[in-house]
PDB file of C-alpha atoms in Angstrom:
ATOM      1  CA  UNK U   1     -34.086  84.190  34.939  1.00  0.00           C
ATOM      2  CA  UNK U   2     -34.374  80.485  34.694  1.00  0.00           C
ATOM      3  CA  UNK U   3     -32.230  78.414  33.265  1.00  0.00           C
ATOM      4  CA  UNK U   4     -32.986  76.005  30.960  1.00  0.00           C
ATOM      5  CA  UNK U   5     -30.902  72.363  29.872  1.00  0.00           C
ATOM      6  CA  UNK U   6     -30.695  72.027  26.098  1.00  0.00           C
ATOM      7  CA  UNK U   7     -29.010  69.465  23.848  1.00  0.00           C
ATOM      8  CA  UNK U   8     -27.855  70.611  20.904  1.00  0.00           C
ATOM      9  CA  UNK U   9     -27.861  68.390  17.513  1.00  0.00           C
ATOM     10  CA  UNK U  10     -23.869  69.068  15.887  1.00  0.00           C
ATOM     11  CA  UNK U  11     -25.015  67.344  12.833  1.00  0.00           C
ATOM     12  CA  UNK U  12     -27.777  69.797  12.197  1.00  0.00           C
ATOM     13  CA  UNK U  13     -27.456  72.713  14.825  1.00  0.00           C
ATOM     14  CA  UNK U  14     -31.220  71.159  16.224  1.00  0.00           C
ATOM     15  CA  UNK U  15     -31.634  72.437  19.740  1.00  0.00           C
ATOM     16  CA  UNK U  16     -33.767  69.583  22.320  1.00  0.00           C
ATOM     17  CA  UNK U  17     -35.258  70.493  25.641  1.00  0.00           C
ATOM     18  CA  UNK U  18     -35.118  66.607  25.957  1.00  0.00           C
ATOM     19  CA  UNK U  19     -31.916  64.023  25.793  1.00  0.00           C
ATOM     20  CA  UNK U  20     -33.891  61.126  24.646  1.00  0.00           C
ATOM     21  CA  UNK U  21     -35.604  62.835  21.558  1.00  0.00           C
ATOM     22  CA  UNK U  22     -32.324  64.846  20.902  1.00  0.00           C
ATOM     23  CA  UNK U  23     -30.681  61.193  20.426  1.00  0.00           C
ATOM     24  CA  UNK U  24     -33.369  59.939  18.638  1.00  0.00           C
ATOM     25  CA  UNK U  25     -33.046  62.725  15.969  1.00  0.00           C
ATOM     26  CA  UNK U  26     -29.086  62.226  15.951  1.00  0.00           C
ATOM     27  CA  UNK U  27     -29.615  58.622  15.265  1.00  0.00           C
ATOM     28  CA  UNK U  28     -31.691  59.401  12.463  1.00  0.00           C
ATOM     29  CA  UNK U  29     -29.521  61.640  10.922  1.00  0.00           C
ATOM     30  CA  UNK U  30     -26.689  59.529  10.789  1.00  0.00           C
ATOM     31  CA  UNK U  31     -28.963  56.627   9.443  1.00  0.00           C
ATOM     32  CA  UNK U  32     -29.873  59.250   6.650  1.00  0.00           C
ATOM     33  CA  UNK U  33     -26.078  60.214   5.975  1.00  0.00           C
ATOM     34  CA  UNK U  34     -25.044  56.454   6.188  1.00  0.00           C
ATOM     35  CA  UNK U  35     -27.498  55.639   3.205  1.00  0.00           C
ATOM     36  CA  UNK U  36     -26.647  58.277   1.083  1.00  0.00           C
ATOM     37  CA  UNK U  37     -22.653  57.502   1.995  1.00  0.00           C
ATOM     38  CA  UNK U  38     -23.730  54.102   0.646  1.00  0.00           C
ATOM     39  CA  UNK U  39     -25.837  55.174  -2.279  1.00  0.00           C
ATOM     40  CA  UNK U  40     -23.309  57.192  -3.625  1.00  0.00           C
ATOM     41  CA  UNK U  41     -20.681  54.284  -3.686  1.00  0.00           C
ATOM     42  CA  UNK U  42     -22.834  51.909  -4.843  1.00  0.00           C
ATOM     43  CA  UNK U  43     -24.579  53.872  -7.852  1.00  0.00           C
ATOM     44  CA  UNK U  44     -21.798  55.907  -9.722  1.00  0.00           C
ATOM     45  CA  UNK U  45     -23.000  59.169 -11.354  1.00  0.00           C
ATOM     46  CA  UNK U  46     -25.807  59.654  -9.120  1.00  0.00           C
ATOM     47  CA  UNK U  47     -26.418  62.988  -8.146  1.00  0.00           C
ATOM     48  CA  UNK U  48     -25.636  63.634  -4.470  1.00  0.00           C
ATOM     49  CA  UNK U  49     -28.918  65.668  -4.061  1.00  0.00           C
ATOM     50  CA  UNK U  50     -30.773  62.598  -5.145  1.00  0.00           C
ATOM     51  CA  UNK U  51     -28.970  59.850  -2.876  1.00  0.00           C
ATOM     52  CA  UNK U  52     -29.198  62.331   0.279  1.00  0.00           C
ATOM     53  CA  UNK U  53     -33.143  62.737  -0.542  1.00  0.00           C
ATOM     54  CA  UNK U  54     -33.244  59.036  -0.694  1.00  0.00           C
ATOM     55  CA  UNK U  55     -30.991  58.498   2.278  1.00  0.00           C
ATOM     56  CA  UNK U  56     -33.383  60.973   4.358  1.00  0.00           C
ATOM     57  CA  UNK U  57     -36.999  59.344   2.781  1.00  0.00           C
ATOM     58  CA  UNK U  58     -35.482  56.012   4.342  1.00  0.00           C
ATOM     59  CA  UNK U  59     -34.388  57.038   7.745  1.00  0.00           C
ATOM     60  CA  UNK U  60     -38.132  58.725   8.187  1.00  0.00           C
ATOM     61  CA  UNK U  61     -39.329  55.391   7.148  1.00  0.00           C
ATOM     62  CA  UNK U  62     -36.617  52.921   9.067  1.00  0.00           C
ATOM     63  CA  UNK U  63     -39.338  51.409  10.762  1.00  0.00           C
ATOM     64  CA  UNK U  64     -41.496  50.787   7.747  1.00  0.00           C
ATOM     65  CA  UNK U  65     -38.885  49.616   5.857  1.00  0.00           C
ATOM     66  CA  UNK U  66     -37.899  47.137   8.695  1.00  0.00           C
ATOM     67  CA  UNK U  67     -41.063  45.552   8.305  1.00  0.00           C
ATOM     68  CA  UNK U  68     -41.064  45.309   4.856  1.00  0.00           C
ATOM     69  CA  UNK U  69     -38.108  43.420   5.008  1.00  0.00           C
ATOM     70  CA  UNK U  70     -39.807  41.354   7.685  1.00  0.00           C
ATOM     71  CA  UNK U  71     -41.971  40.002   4.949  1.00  0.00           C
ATOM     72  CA  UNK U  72     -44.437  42.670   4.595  1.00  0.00           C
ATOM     73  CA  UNK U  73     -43.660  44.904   1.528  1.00  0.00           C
ATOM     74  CA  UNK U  74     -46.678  45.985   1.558  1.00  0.00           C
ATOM     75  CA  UNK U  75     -45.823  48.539   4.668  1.00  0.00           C
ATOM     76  CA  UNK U  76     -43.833  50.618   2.359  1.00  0.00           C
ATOM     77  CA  UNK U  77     -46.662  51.428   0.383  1.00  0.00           C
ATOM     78  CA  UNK U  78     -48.697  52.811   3.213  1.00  0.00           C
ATOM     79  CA  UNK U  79     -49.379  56.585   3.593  1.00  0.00           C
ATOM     80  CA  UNK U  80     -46.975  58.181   6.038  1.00  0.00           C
ATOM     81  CA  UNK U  81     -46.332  61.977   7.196  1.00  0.00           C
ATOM     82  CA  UNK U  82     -43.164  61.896   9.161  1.00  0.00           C
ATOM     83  CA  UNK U  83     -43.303  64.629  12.029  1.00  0.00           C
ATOM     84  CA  UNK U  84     -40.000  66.170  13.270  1.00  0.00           C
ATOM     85  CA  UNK U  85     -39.350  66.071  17.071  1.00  0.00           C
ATOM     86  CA  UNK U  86     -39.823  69.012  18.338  1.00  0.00           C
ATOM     87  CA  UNK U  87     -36.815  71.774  18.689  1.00  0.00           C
ATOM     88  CA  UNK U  88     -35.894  75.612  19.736  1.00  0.00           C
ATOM     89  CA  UNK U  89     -35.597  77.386  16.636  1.00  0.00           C
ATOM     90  CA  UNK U  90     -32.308  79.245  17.820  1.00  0.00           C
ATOM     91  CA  UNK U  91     -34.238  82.609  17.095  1.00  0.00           C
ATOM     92  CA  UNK U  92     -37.188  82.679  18.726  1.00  0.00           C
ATOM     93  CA  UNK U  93     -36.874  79.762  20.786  1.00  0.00           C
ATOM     94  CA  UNK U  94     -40.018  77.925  19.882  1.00  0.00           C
ATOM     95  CA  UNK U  95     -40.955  74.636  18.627  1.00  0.00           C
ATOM     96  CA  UNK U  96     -40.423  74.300  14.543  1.00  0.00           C
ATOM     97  CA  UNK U  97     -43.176  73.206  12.770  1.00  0.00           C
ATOM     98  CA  UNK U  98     -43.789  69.856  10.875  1.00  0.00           C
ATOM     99  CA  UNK U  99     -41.162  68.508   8.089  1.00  0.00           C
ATOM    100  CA  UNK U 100     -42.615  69.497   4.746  1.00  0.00           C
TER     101      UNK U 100
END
């Protein structure tokens, strides 16, 4: 039986064959929970469904919206399909398929 080194995302329970793209995804997750933790201080009333939809819509676009700030709004506006890295489903230990 081989063994095989996994890194496993506490924030979601996301399993990663590989450290780099298992960091990756933990940075982005706690870019998406540090918008909505700001959302939801900044904007009183709003439902916490909505600001942790928006806090996830700009963590998939971080770099997007980094450019946008850059001076070119116009980045924002561009199509974009954000692909999850790939992780073991802790069933079946396969790769997940794409974010919906």
């Amino acid at each position: 039986m081989a063994v095989i080194a996994v890194w496993l995302c506490d924030r979601d329970g996301s399993m990663f064959e590989d450290k780099k793209v298992a960091e990756e995804h933990d940075k982005y997750l706690e870019l998406a929970a540090n918008i909505t933790q700001l959302i939801e201080e900044n904007i009183p009333g709003i439902d916490e469904k909505y600001s942790e939809a928006i806090g996830i819509l700009l963590a998939q676009r971080r770099e997007l919206l980094a450019k946008a700030c850059k001076g070119k709004p116009d980045e924002l506006l561009q199509p974009f399909t954000y692909e999850k890295p790939v992780t073991l489903n802790s069933k079946t230990a396969t790769a997940t398929d794409k974010d919906d």
